[in-house]
Coordinates of C-alpha atoms in Angstrom, one line a residue:
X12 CA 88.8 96.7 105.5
X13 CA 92.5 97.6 105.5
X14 CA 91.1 101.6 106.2
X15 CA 89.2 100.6 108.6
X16 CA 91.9 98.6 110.6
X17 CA 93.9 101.6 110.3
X18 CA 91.0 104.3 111.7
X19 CA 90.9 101.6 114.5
X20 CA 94.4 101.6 115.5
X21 CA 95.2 105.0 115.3
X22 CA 92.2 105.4 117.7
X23 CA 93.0 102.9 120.1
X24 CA 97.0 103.8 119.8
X25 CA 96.2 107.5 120.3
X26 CA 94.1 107.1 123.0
X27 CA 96.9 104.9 124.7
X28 CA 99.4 107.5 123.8
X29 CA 97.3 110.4 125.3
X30 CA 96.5 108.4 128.7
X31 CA 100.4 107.9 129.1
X32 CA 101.2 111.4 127.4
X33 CA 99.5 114.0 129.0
X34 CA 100.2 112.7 132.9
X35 CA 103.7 113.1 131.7
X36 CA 103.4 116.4 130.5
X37 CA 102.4 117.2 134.2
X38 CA 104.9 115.4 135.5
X39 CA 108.1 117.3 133.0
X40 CA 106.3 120.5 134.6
X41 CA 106.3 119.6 138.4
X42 CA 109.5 118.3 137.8
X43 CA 111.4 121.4 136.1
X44 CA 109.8 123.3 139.0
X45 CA 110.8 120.9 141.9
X46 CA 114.1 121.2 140.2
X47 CA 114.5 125.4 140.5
X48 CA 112.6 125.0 144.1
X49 CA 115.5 122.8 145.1
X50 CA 118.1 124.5 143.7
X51 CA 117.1 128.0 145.6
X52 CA 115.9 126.4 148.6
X53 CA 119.9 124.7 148.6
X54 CA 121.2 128.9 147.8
X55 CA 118.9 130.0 150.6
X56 CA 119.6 127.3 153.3
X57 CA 123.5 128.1 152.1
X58 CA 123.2 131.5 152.7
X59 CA 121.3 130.8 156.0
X60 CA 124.5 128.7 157.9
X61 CA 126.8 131.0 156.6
X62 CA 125.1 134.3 158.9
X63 CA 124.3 131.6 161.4
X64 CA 128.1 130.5 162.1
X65 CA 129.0 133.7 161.9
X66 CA 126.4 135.8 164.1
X67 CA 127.6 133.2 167.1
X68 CA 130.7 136.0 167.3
X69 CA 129.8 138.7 165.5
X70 CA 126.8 140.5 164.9
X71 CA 124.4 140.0 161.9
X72 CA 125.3 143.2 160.1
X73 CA 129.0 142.5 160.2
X74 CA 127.9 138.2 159.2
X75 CA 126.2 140.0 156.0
X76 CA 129.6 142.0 155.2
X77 CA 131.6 139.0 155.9
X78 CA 129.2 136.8 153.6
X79 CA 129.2 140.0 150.8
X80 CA 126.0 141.0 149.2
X81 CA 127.5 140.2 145.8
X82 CA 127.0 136.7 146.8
X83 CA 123.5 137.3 148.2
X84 CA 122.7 139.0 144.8
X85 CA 124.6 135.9 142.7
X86 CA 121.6 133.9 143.8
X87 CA 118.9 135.9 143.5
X88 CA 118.7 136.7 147.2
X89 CA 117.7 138.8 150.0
X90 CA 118.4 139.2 153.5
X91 CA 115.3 140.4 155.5
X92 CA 116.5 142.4 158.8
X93 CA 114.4 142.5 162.1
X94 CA 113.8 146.1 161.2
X95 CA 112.5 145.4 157.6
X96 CA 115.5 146.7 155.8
X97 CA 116.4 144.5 153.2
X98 CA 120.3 143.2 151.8
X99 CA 120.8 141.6 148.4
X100 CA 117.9 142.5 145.7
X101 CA 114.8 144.6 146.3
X102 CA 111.7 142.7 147.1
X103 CA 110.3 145.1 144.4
X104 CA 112.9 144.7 142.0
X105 CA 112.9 140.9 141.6
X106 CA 111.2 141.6 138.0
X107 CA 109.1 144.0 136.7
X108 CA 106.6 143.6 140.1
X109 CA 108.2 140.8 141.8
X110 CA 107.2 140.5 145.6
X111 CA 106.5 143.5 147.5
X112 CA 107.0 145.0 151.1
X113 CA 103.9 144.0 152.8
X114 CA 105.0 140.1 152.2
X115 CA 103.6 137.9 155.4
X116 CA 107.5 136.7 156.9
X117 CA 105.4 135.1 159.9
X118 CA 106.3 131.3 159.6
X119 CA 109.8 132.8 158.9
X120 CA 110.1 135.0 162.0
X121 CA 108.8 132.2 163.7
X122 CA 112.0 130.1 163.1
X123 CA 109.9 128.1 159.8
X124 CA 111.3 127.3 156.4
X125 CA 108.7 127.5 153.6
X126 CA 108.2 128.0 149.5
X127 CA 105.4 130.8 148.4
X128 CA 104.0 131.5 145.0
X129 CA 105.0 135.7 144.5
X130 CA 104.0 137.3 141.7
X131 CA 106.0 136.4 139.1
X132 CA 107.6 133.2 140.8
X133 CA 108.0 131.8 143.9
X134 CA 110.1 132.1 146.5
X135 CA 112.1 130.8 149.3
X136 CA 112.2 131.6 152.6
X137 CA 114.6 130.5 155.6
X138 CA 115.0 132.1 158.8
X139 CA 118.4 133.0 160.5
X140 CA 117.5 133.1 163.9
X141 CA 120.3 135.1 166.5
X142 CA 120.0 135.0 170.3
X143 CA 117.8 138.4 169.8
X144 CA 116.6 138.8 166.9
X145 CA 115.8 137.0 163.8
X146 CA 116.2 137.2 160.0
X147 CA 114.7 136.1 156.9
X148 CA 116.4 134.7 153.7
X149 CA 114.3 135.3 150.6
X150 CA 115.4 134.2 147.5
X151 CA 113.8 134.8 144.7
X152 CA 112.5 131.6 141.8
X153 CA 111.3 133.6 138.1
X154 CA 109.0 131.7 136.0
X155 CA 111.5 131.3 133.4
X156 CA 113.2 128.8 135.2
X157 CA 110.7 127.0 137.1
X158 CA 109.7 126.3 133.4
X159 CA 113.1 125.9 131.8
X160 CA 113.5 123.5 129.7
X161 CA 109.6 122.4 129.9
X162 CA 108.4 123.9 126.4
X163 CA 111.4 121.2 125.3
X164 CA 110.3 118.2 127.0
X165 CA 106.5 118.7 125.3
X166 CA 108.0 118.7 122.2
X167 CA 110.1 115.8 122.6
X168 CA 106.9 114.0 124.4
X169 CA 104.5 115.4 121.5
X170 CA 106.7 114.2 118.8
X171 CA 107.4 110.6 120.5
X172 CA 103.9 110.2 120.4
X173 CA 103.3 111.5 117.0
X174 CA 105.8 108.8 116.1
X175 CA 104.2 105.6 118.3
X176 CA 100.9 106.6 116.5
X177 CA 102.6 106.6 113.2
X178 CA 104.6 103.2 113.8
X179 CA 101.2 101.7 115.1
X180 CA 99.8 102.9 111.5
X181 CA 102.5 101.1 109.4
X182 CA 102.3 97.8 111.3
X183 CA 98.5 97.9 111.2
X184 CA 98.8 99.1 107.3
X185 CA 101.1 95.7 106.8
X186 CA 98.8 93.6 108.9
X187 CA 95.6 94.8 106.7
X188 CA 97.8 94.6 103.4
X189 CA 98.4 90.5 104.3
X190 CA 94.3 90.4 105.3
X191 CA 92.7 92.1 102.4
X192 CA 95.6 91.0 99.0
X193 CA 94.5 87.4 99.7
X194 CA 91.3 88.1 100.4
X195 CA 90.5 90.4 97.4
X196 CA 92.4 88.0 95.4
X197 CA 89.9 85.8 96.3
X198 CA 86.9 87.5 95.3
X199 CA 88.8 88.1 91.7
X200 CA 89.3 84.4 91.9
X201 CA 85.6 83.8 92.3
X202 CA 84.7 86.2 90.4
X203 CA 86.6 84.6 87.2
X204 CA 84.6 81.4 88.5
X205 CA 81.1 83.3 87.9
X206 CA 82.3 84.3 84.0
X207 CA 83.2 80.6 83.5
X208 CA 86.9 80.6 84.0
X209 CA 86.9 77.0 85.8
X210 CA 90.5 77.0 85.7
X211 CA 90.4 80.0 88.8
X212 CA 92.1 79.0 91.8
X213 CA 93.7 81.3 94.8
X214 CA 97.0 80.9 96.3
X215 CA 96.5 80.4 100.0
X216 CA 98.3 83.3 102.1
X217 CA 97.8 85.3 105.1
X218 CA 96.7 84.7 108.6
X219 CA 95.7 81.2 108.8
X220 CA 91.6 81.6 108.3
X221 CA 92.1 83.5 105.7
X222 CA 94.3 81.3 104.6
X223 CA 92.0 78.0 105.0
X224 CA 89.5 80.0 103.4
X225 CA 91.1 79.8 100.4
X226 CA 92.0 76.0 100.3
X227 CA 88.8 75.7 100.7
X228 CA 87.5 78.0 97.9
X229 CA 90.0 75.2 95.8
X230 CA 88.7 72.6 96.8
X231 CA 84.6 74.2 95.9
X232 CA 86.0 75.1 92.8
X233 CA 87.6 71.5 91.8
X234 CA 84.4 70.0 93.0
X235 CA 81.9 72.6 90.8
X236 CA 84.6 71.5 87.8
X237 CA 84.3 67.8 88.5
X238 CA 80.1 68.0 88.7
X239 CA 80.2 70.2 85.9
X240 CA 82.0 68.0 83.5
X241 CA 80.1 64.7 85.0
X242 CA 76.8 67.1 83.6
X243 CA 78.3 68.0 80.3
X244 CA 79.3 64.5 80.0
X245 CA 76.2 62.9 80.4
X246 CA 74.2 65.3 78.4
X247 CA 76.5 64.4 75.6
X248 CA 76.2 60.7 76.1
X249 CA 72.3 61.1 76.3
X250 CA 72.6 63.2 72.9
X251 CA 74.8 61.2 71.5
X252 CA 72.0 58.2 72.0
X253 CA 70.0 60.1 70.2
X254 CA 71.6 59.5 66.7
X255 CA 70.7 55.9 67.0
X256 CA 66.6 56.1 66.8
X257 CA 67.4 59.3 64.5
X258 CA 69.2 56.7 62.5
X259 CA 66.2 54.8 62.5
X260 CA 63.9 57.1 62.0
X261 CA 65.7 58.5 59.0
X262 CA 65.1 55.0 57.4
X263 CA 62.0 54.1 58.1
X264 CA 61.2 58.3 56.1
X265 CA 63.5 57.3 53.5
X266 CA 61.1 54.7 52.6
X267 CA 57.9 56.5 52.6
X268 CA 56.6 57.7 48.7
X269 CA 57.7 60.8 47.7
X270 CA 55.1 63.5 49.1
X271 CA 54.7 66.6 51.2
X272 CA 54.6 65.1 54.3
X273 CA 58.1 63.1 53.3
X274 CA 59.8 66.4 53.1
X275 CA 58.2 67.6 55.6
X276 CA 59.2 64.8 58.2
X277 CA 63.0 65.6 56.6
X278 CA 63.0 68.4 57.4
X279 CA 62.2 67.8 61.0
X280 CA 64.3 65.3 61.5
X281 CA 67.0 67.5 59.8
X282 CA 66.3 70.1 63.1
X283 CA 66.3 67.7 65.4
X284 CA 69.8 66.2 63.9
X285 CA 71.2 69.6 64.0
X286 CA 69.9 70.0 67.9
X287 CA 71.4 66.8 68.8
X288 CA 74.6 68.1 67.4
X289 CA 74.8 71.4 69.1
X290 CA 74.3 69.8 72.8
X291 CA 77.4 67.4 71.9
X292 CA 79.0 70.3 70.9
X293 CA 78.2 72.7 74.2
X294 CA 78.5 69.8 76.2
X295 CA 81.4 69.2 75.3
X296 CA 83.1 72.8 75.5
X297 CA 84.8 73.5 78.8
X298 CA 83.8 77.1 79.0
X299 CA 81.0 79.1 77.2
X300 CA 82.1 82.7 76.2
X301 CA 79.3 84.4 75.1
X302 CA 80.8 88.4 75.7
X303 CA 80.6 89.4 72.0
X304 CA 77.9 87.2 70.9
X305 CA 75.0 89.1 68.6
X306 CA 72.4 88.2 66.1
X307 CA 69.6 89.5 64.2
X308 CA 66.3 89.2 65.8
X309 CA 64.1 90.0 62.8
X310 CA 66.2 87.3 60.9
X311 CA 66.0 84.3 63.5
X312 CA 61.8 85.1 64.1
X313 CA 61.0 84.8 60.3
X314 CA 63.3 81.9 60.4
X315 CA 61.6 80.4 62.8
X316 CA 58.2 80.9 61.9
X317 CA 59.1 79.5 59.4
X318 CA 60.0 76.3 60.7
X319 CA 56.8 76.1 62.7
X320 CA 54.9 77.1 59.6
X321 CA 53.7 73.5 58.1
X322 CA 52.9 72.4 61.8
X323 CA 50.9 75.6 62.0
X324 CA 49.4 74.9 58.9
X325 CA 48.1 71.2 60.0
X326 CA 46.6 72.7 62.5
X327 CA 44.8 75.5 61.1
X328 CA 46.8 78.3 62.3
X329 CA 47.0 81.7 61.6
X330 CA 50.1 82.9 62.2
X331 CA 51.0 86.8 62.1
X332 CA 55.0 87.6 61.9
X333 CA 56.1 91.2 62.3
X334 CA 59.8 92.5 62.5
X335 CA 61.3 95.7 62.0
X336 CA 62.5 96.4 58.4
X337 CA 66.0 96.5 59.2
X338 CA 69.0 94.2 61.0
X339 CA 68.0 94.7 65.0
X340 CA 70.9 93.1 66.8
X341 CA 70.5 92.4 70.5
X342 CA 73.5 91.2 72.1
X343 CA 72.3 87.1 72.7
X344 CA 73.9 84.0 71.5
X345 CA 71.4 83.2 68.3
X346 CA 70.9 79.7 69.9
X347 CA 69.7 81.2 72.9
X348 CA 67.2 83.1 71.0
X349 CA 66.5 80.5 68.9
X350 CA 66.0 77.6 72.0
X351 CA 63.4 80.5 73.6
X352 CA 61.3 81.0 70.5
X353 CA 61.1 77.1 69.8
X354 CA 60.3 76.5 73.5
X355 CA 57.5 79.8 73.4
X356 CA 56.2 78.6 70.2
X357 CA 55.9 74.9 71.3
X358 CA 54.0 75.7 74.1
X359 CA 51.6 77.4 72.0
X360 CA 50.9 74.3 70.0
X361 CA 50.9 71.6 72.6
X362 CA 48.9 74.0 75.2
X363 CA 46.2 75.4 73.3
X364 CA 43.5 73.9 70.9
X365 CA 44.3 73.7 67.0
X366 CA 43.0 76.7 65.4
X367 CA 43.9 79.2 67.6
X368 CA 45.9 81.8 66.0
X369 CA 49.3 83.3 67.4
X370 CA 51.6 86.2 66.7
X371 CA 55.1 87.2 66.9
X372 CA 56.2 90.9 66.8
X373 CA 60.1 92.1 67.4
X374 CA 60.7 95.8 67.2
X375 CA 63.2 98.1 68.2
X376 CA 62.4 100.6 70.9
X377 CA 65.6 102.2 70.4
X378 CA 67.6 101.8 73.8
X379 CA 66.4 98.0 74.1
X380 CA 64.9 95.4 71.1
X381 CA 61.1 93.8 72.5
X382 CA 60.2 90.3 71.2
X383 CA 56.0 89.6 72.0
X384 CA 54.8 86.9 71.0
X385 CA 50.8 86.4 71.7
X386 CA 47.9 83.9 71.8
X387 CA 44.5 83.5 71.3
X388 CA 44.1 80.9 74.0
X389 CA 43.1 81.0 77.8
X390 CA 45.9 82.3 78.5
X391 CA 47.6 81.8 81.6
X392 CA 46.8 81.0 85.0
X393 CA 46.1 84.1 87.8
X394 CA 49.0 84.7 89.5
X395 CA 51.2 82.8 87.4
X396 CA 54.8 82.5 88.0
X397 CA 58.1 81.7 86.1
X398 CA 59.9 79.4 88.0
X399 CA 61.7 76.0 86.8
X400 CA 59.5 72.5 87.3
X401 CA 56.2 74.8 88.0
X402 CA 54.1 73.6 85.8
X403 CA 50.4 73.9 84.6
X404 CA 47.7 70.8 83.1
X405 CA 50.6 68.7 81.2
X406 CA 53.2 71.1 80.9
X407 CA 57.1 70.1 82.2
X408 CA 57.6 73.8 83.3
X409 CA 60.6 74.0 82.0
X410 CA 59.9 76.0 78.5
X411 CA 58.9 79.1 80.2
X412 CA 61.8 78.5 82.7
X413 CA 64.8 78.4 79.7
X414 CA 62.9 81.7 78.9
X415 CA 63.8 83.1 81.6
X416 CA 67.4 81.8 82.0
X417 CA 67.8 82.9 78.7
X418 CA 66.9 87.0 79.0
X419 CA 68.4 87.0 82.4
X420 CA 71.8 85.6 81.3
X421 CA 71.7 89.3 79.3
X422 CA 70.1 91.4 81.5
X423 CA 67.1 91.5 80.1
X424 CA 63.6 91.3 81.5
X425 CA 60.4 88.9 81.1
X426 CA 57.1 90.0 81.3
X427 CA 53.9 87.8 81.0
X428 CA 50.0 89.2 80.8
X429 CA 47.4 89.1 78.7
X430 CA 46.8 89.9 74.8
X431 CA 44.8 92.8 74.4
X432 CA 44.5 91.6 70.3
X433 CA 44.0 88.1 70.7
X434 CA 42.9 87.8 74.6
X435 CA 45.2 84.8 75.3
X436 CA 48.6 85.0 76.9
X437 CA 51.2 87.7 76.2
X438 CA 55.0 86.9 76.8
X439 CA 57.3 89.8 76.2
X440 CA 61.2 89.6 75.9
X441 CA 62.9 92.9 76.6
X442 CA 66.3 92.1 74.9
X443 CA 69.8 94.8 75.2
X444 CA 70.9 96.0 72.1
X445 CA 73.9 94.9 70.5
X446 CA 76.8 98.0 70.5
X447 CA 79.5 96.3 68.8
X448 CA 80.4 97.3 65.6

């Protein structure tokens, strides 16, 4: 933005500059020439009273002697007799080739003053006209001072507009520097926002949009902080409400004889205890800064099939766990991972009929870590779609959906089809590997 208002001013400035510029340059050059015209045409109309005067009593020979021909010379003059012969400088010696014999003196002879372009120059001539005869002034206007001083004057012009152009740039550098500082503060502001920082706010400054624009980017901010912390707040109160029935629940298993299904229900209510707990805890964290968080895949899906393994079990499932013989860290939260299993693994028991089998695979594919995990259900519907409260028989939608969230929150991808083992549905996680030492 501040480039471009530059490129835009130094057009626009230019192009003023050049419009006023160049007429002037014309106008320097008609003027240095209007200046030597006058100053010969003054010499030769000089010259001209003088023989005038004094051929009313003498004749014109004697009025050039008494005028002298040093004086004619001074001034680059001539004096044109009836007969052709010539006082003062040479018609032919003006310069190299300057004038020549065979110049037309009509309008002069004829009692006319007038300016002619010669070769060379230009020159002037005024008649001297005697009760007989009549004579011709000439004098004599080089090139080098019809432009005298001309070559100057560009420079001075060129450099003054060199100069505007240059001042135009700075102001319109300044005036771009107090557009885009606030304005690409702002978009460091918000993008501090985006990573979590809900403390970001802008300092209003600059022209007075840009300036509103950021009061109001303040004011977005404090209300996305306030709605925030109203969300985290009531999730913890909702968890929090929780503890009461697990309470309960906790009692009425702590009666029960001792048996399988005793520790089993323990162990349950253990998990769920220890979910409840971590969405107090996130809730109730102001910021969530998951930049160097890692874990072991191959770790969290054995622990996790184990988990599911005695409800698997019940309902005569066969469950097939593969992971790669060493650590495979991806670069995800483990809770995150864990959450997506759980939700993945749920939907495979509430959504398909008991007996069905189920695998989950993670392996390393060296630049990214793949978790599958596969059905021997229906599978999913044609044409499917991930997308948060879409939702299929008695499903919520949302299990597939924190799927989602969770590999794009990494830059990861999601990808569902169908098993070509078991023939149900196939959900594959492309996970980033996890660089940090």
């Amino acid at each position: 933005m501040r480039r471009h208002l530059i490129l835009l001013t130094l057009a626009v400035t230019g192009m003023v500059v050049l419009a006023f510029v160049a007429p002037l340059f014309v106008l320097v050059s008609d003027l240095a020439r209007d200046r030597a015209i006058a100053a010969a045409e003054r010499d030769a109309e000089s010259l001209a009273r003088a023989l005038s005067v004094l051929t009313v009593n003498e004749d014109l020979a004697t009025a050039i002697d008494v005028v002298g021909e040093d004086r004619i010379v001074d001034v680059n003059g001539s004096v044109i007799l009836p007969d052709g012969d010539v006082v003062g400088v040479p018609l032919a010696e003006d310069s190299d080739d300057h004038g020549s014999d065979d110049e037309d003196l009509t309008l002069a002879e004829e009692g006319n003053s007038f300016v002619a372009s010669v070769i060379g120059g230009a020159a002037v001539y005024v008649p001297v006209v005697t009760s007989d005869e009549t004579a011709v002034v000439r004098v004599f206007v080089p090139d080098s001072e019809i432009h005298a001083g001309v070559a100057r004057s560009w420079i001075i012009l060129a450099v003054l507009g060199i100069v505007l152009v240059a001042l135009a740039a700075l102001v319109a550098d300044r005036l771009g520097r107090s557009m885009v500082i606030p304005v690409r503060e702002l978009s460091e502001t918000a993008e501090r926002l985006r990573e979590g920082d809900l403390t970001a706010r802008v300092r209003p400054a600059g022209p007075p949009e840009i300036e509103e624009v950021g009061l109001e980017f303040n004011r977005l901010a404090n209300q996305i902080g306030q709605l925030l912390q109203q969300e985290r707040e009531t999730a913890a109160d909702l968890a929090h409400r929780l503890r009461t029935p697990l309470t309960a629940a906790r009692l009425t298993v702590d009666g029960l004889d001792e048996s399988a299904e005793k520790l089993r229900l323990w162990s349950d209510l253990d998990e769920l205890q220890r979910t409840t707990d971590y969405i107090i805890r996130e809730a109730r964290r102001p910021v969530r800064h998951d930049g160097d968080a890692r874990c072991d895949l191959g770790a969290i899906v054995t622990d996790r099939a184990r988990f599911w393994e005695p409800l698997a079990t019940e309902q005569e499932r066969i469950v097939t766990v593969s992971v790669p013989d060493r650590p495979t860290l991806v670069a995800v939260p483990s809770v995150d991972i864990e959450t997506a299993i759980d939700a993945l693994i749920e939907n495979i028991m509430s959504h398909t009929p008991s007996g069905v089998p189920f695998s989950i695979t993670a392996t390393d594919a060296g630049s990214s870590a793949r978790l599958t995990i596969e059905d021997g259900g229906a599978g999913l519907p044609e044409g499917f779609r991930v997308a948060r409260g879409t939702s299929h028989d008695d499903s919520t939608g949302l299990g597939l959906d924190i799927v989602r969230r969770t590999v794009e929150s990494v830059d990861g991808s999601l990808s569902i089809g169908r098993s070509e083992t078991l023939g149900g549905a196939s959900i594959k996680l492309d996970l980033p590997l996890s660089h940090t030492p």
